[in-house]
XYZ file of C-alpha atoms in Angstrom:
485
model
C -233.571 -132.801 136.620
C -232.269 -132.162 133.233
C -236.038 -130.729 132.673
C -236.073 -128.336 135.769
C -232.953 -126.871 134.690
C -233.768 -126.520 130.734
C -236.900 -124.378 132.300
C -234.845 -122.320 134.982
C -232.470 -121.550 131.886
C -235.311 -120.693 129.992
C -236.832 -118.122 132.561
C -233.893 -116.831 132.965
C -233.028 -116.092 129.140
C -236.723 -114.656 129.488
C -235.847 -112.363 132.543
C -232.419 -110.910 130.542
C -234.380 -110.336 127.517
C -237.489 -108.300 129.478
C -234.744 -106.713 131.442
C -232.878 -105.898 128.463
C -235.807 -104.628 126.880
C -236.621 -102.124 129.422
C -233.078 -100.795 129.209
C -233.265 -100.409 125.799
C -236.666 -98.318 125.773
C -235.193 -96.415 128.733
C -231.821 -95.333 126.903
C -232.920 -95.413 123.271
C -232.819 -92.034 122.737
C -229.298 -90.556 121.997
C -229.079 -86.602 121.875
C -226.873 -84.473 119.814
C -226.538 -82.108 122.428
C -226.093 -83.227 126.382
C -224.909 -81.368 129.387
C -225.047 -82.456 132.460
C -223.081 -79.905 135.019
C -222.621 -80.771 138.746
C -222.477 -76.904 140.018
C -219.660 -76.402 142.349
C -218.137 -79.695 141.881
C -214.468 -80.721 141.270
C -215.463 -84.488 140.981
C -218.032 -85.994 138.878
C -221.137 -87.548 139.726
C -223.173 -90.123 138.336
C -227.117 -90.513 139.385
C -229.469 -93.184 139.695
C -230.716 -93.028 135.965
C -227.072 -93.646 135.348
C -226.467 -90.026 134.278
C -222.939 -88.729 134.741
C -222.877 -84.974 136.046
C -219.392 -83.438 135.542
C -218.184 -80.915 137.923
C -217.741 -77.596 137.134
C -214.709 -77.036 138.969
C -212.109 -79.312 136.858
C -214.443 -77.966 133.254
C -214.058 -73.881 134.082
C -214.951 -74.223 130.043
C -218.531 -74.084 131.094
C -218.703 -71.463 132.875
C -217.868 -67.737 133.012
C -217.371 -65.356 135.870
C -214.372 -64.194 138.214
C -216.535 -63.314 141.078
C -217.700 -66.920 141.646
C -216.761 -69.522 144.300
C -217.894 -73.049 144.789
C -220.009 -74.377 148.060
C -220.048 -77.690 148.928
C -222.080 -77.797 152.421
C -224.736 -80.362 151.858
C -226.332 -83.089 153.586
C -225.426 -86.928 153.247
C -228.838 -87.575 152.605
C -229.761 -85.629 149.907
C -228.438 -86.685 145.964
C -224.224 -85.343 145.313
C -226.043 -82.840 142.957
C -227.458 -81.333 145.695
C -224.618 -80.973 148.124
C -222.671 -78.462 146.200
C -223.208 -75.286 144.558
C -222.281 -72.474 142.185
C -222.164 -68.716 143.726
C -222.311 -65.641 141.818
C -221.626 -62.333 143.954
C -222.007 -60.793 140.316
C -223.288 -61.792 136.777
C -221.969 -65.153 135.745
C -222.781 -67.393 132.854
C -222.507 -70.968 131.489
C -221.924 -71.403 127.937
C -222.792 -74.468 126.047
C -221.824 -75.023 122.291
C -224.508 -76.702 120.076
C -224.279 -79.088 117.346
C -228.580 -79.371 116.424
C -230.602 -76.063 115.385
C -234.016 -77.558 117.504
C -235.775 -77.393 121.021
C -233.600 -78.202 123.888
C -234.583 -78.695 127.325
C -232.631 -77.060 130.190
C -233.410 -78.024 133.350
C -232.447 -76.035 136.474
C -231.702 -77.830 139.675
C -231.608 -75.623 143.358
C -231.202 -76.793 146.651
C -230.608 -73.617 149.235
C -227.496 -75.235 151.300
C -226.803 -74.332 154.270
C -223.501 -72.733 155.025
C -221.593 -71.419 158.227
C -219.951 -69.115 155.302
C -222.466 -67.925 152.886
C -226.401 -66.950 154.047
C -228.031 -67.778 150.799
C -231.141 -66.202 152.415
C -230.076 -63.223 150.572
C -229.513 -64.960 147.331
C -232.349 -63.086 145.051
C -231.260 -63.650 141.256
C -232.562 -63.414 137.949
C -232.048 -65.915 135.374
C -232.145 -65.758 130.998
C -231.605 -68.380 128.631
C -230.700 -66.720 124.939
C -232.567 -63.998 125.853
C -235.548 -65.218 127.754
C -236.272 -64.337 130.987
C -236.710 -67.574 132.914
C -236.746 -66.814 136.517
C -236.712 -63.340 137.698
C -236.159 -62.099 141.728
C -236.268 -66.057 142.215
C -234.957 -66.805 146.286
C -234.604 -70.596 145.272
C -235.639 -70.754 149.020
C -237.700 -74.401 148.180
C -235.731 -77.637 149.030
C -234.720 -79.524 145.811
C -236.697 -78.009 142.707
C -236.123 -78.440 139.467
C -237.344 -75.645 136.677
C -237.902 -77.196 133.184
C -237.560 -75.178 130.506
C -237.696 -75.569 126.351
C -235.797 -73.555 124.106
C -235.616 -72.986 120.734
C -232.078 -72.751 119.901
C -229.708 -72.132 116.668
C -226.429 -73.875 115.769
C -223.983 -72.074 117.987
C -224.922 -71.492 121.633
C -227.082 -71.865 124.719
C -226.084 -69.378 127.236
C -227.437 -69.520 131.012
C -226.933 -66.103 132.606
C -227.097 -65.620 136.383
C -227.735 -62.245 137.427
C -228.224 -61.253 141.259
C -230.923 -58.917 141.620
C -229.487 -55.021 142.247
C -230.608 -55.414 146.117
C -229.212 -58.887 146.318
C -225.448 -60.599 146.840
C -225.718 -63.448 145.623
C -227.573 -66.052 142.678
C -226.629 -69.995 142.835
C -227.177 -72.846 140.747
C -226.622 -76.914 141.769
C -226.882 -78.876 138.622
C -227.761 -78.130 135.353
C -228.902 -80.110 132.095
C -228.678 -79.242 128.630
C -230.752 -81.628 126.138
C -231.401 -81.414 122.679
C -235.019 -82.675 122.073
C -236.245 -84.791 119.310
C -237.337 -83.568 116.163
C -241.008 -84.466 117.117
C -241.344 -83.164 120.527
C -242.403 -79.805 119.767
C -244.847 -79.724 116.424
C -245.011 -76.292 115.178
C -248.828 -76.270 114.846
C -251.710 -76.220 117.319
C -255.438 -75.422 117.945
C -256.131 -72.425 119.595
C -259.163 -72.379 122.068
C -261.162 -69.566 122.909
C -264.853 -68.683 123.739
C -264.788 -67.606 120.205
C -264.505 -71.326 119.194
C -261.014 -72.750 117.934
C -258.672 -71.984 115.347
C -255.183 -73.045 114.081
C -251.831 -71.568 116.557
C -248.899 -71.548 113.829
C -245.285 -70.989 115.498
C -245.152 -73.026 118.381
C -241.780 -74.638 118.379
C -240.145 -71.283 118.533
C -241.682 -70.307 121.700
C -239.666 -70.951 124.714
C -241.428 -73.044 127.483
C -241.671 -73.353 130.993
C -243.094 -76.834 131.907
C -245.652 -76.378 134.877
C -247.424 -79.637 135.145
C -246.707 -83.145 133.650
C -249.057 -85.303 135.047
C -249.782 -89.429 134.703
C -253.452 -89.075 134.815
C -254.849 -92.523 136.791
C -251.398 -93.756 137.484
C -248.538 -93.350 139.566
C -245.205 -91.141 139.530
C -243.028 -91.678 136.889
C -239.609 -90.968 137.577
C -236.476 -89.937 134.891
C -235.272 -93.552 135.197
C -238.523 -94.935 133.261
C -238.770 -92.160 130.980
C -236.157 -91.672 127.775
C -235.992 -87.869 128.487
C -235.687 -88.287 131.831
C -238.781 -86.370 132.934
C -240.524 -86.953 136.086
C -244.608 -87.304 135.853
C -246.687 -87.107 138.646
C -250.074 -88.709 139.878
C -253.095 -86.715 139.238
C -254.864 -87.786 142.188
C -254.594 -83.813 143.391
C -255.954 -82.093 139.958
C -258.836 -84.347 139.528
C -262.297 -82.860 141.093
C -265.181 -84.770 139.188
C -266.355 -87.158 141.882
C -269.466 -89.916 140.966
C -272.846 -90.048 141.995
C -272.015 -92.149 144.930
C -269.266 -90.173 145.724
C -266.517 -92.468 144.326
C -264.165 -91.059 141.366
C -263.740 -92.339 138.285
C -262.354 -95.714 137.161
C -258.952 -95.887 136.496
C -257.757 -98.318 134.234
C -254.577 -100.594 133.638
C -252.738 -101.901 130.607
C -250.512 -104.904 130.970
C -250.157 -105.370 127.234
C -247.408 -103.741 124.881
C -247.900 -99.873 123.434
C -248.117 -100.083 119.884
C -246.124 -96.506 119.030
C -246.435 -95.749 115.236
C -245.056 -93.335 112.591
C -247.287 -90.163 112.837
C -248.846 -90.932 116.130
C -246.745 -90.012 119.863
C -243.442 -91.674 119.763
C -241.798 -92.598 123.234
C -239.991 -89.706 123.610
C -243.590 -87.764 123.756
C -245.058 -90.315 126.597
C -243.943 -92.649 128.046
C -244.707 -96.523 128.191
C -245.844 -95.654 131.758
C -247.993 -92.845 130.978
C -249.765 -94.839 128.283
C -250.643 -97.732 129.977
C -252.682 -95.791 132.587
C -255.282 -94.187 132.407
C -259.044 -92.887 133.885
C -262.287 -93.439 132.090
C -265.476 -92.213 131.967
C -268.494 -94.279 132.753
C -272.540 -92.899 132.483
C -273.145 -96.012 133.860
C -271.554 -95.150 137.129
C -272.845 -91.960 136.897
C -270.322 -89.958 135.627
C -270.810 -87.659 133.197
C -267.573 -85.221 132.304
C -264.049 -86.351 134.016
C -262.288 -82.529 134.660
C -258.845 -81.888 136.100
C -258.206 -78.456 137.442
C -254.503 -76.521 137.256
C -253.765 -73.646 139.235
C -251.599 -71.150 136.891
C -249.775 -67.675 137.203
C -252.362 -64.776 137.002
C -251.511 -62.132 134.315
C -248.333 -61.738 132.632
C -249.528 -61.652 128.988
C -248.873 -66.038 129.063
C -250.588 -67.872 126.788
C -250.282 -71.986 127.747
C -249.449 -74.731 125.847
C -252.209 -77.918 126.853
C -250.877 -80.746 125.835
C -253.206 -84.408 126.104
C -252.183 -87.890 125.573
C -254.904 -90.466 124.791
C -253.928 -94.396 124.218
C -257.091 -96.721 123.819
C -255.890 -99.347 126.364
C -259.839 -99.559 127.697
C -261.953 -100.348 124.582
C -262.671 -104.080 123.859
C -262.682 -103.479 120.212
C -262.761 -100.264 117.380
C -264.979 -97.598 116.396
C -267.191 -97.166 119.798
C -265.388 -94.467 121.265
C -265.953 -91.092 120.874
C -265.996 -87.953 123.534
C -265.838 -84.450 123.512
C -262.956 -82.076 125.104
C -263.061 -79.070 126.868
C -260.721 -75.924 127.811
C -261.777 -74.182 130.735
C -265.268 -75.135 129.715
C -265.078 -74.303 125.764
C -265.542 -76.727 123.262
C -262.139 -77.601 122.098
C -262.664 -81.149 120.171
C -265.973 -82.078 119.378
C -266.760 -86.428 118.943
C -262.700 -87.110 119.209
C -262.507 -90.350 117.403
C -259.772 -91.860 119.113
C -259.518 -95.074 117.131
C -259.385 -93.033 113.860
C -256.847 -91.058 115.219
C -255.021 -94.334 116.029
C -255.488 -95.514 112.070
C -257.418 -98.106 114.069
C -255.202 -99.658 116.263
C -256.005 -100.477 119.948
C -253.374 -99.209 123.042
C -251.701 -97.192 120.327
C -250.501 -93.705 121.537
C -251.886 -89.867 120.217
C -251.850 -86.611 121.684
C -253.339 -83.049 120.912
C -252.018 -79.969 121.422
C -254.089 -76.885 122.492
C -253.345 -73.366 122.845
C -255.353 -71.111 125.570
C -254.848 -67.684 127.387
C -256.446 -68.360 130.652
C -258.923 -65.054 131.738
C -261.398 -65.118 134.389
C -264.073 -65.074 132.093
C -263.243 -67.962 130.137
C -263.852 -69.332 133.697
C -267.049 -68.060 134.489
C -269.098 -69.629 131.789
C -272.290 -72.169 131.769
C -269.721 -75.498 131.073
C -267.545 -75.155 134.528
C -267.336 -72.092 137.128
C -264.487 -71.125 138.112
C -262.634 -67.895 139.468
C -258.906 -67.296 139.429
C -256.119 -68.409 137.542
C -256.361 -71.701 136.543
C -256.485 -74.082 133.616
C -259.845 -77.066 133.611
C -259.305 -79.226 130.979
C -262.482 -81.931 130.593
C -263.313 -84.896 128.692
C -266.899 -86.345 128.224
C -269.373 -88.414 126.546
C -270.453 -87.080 122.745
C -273.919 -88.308 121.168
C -271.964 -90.454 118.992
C -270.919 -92.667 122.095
C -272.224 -95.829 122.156
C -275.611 -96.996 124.541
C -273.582 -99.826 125.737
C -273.701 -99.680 129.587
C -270.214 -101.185 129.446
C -268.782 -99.473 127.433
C -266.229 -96.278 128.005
C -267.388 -92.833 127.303
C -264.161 -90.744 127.759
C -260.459 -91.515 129.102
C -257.393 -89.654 129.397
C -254.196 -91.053 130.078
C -251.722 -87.865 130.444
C -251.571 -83.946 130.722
C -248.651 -81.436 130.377
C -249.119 -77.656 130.676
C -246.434 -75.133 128.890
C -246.440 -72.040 129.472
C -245.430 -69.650 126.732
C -243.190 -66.597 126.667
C -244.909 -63.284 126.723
C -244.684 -60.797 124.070
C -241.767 -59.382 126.253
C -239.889 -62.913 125.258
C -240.047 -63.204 129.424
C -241.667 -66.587 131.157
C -241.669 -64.717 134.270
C -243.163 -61.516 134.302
C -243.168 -57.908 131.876
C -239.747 -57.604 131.906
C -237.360 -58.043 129.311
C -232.969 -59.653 129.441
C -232.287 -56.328 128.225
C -234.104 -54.614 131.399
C -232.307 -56.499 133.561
C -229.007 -56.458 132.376
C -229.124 -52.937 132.314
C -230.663 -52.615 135.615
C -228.099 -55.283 137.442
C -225.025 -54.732 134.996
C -222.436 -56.359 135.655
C -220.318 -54.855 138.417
C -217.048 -55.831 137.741
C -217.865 -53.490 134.737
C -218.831 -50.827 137.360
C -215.713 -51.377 139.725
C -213.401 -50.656 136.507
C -215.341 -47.895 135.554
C -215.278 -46.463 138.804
C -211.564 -47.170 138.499
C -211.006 -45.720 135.008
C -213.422 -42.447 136.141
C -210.698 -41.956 139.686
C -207.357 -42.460 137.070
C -209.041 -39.602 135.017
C -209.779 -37.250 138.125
C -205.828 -37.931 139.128
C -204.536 -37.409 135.573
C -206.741 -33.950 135.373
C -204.871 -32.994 138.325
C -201.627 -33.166 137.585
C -202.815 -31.754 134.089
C -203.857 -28.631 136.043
C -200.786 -28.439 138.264
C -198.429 -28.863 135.550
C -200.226 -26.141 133.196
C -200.203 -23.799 136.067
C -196.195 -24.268 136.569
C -195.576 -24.051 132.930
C -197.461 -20.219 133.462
C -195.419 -19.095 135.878
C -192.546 -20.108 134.464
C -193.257 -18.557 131.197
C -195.099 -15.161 133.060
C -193.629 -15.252 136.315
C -192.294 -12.759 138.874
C -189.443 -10.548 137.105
C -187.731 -7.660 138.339
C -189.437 -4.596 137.307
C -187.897 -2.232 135.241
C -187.638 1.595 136.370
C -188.120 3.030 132.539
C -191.852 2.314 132.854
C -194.820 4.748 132.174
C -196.800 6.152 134.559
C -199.862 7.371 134.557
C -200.351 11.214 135.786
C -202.970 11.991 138.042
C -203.469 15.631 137.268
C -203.238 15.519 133.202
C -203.953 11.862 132.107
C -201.493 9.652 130.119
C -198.585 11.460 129.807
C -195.208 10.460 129.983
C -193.337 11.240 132.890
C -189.814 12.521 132.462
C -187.296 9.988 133.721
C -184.946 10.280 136.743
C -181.572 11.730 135.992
C-alpha cells in the first residue's frame, strides 16, 4: 500500500512538474510593451490564453475621437472580444505610449456585428499605423479576422488611426493588441533571391510587415495558447502540391523528444516547440524528388516579401548526412544547406533562414516550377551531397511564414500613401468648424457692410439744400447767376 501510494505521489509530482513546464515555456516571454484593448467595452475581458483585454470604455486614455460610440450586439457564441465594438463616424485614433525602441506586433481583430442600430455594411475604412498604410477601403465584411502586422517603432508612440473612407460612414475595430517583440525576432539582414542569383537584403527590421501566412508545415494548428507570442500557425495540408510516385505525399515526421534551442540559432519566441517538432521530409526512395508548397499573394503593388523557413533536424538518426537544396519560385536560393552545421551539430536543434523575393510572373515561368499569377513556391530537395542511403532523408521543412513588405509608398496595401488619405478623408469635425468659422465670417462681413453704409449716410446724408448755389447757364456756360432779391 505504502508502495502504490509513494508511486501515485511520484506521478503526480511528475504531472505538476510537465505541467508546470509547459506553462513556463508558454508565458516565458515578458514584453516591455503590451496592450490588449477590448473595443467598445466598459468591462474587461480575459481569454483563453489567459490574456486580459481591458475595455475601452472605462480607459478613454486609449483612444481619441468625439464622434465615436460603442456597440455591443454580439452573439453568445462567439469570444467577449468579439461581441462589442468601436465606431468611428469620423477619424479616430488609439494612442499607445512605448517604453522599447524595436518591432512590435499589432494585431487587428474585426468581427462585422450585427446591429438593429448601426448597418456596418457601409463601414469602408482605411487604417495607418505611424504612418503606414495597413488596410485601405477594408469592409471588414469576413467573420472574425485578425490582421497581423510588425512595426518598427521609436521610444514614444504607436498610433492606430481609423479613417472612414470619403464615401463611407463608418470604420470599426473589436480588439486590439500592442506587443513589443523580442530583440531577435526581426534580424536586420537577409538574402535576396532573384533569377539573377542571390545577394545580401540589408534593412529589414525597419520595414513594417503584414504577416500573410504562418504555417506548421506536417503538423497541426497551433493556437496562441501554445505559442509565447501568441500567434496562431496553421496546417499546411492546403499549400503543399508535390504528390509521390504512387500518388501519396510526403512523409511527415514526429518528434517526441525535447528541442534543444541555443544561443545564435531560433529561440522560442521565433518557433515554437510545436512547430519544431513537426515536420515533412523528403524521400527518393519513395519517389519523391523536390517537396514545394505554393502561396497565393497580392498581385502588384511594388511588395517585396519576406520568406521566412524554419528547419529542426528531428528526422536524421545521426550528423553530417543531410544536405538539400532550396528554392524561391524555382531559383536557386541555398545551394547543399547543411543543416547540422547550421545546428553547430546538434540534432532537433532549431534554425531558420530568411529570404527576400519580389514575386513577378516571370520568376514563375521558368524551367524549375511553372507557374502563372501571383504567388510565392518555395521548394526543398535533394543536393548531390545527400547521402545514397535509401533510408535516409533528403530534405525536410518544419515551418513557413510569409511577410510582406511595405512599398516604396511606406503602404502594405496598395500605391497610396497616410498623407493621401488623410488629406483625401480629413477629418470632418475639422470641416464642420470650418464650415462654421467660414458662415461667422459671411455674418460678420455683413454687418461690416451695413454698418459702413450707415456711418455714410450719416456723415453724407440728405441735408437741406441751400438756395445760394451756382447754376449752370444754358445759353453762356458757367456763369454765375445773379441771386434772388
Amino acid at each position: 500500500m505504502a508502495i502504490l501510494y509513494s508511486r501515485i505521489v511520484s506521478l503526480l509530482f511528475v504531472f505538476l512538474l510537465s505541467s508546470s513546464s509547459s506553462s513556463v515555456f508558454a508565458s516565458s516571454f515578458s514584453p516591455s510593451d503590451e496592450y490588449l484593448v477590448n473595443c467598445g467595452s466598459d468591462v474587461d475581458y480575459t481569454v483563453v490564453d489567459n490574456r486580459r483585454f481591458v475595455g475601452d470604455a472605462a480607459n478613454a486614455k486609449f483612444f481619441s475621437s468625439e464622434d465615436s460610440i460603442a456597440l455591443r450586439e454580439g452573439s453568445p457564441n462567439v469570444p467577449q472580444i468579439y461581441r462589442t465594438a468601436r465606431i468611428f463616424a469620423r477619424q479616430g485614433k488609439y494612442k499607445f505610449n512605448v517604453n522599447e525602441e524595436g518591432t512590435h506586433m499589432v494585431r487587428l481583430h474585426f468581427n462585422r456585428l450585427n446591429s438593429s442600430k448601426i448597418n456596418l455594411d457601409d463601414a469602408l475604412f482605411h487604417v495607418t499605423v505611424n504612418g503606414h498604410v495597413v488596410l485601405s477601403n477594408f469592409s471588414g465584411d469576413e467573420s472574425r479576422v485578425v490582421r497581423e502586422f510588425l512595426i518598427w517603432v521609436h521610444v514614444g508612440e504607436l498610433v492606430i488611426r481609423f479613417v472612414p473612407s470619403k464615401d463611407s460612414k463608418f470604420a470599426f475595430v473589436n480588439a486590439i493588441e500592442v506587443i513589443s517583440a523580442p530583440k531577435d525576432l526581426i534580424a536586420d539582414v537577409a538574402t535576396s533571391v532573384s533569377r539573377d542569383g542571390t545577394e545580401r537584403f540589408n534593412g529589414l527590421a525597419k520595414q513594417a510587415m503584414e504577416v500573410v501566412y504562418r504555417i506548421n508545415v506536417g503538423g497541426r494548428k497551433v493556437t496562441p495558447f501554445n505559442d509565447t507570442l501568441w500567434r496562431t500557425w496553421l496546417p499546411d495540408d492546403g499549400f503543399f502540391k508535390t504528390k509521390t510516385a504512387d500518388g501519396s505525399s510526403s512523409e511527415k515526421a514526429y518528434f517526441t523528444g525535447r528541442i534543444k534551442y541555443r544561443p545564435g540559432g531560433a529561440s522560442r519566441e521565433v518557433g515554437p516547440d510545436n512547430v519544431y517538432n513537426t515536420a515533412r521530409v523528403g524521400k527518393r526512395s519513395n519517389g519523391l524528388v523536390d517537396m514545394s508548397w505554393d502561396f497565393p499573394v497580392s498581385a502588384g503593388g511594388g511588395y517585396k516579401y519576406l520568406i521566412r523557413m524554419h528547419f529542426c533536424d528531428i528526422a536524421s538518426k545521426s550528423l553530417g548526412r543531410l544536405y538539400f537544396n532550396i528554392y524561391i519560385n524555382g531559383n536557386l536560393a541555398y545551394q547543399d544547406f547543411d543543416i547540422s552545421y547550421a545546428a553547430n551539430d546538434v540534432l532537433a536543434s532549431p534554425y531558420y533562414i530568411d529570404f527576400v523575393v519580389v514575386p513577378t510572373t516571370a520568376d514563375y515561368n521558368n524551367n524549375k516550377n511553372s507557374h502563372s499569377g501571383s504567388s510565392i513556391t518555395v521548394s526543398v530537395g535533394p543536393s548531390n551531397k545527400t547521402s545514397v542511403d535509401e533510408q535516409g532523408v533528403d530534405a525536410i521543412l518544419n515551418g513557413v511564414e510569409i511577410m510582406k513588405m511595405n512599398n516604396s509608398m511606406g503602404s502594405l496595401d496598395g500605391y497610396v500613401s497616410a498623407d493621401m488619405i488623410l488629406s483625401t478623408c480629413p477629418n470632418r469635425r475639422n470641416v464642420s468648424i470650418f464650415i462654421a468659422m467660414l458662415a461667422f465670417m459671411c455674418i460678420f462681413m455683413s454687418f461690416y457692410i451695413v454698418a459702413r453704409r450707415k456711418k455714410a449716410r450719416d456723415d453724407y446724408g440728405w441735408t437741406k439744400l441751400s438756395m445760394d448755389v451756382l447754376e449752370d447757364n444754358p445759353k453762356s456756360g458757367n456763369q454765375l447767376i445773379a441771386r434772388k432779391a
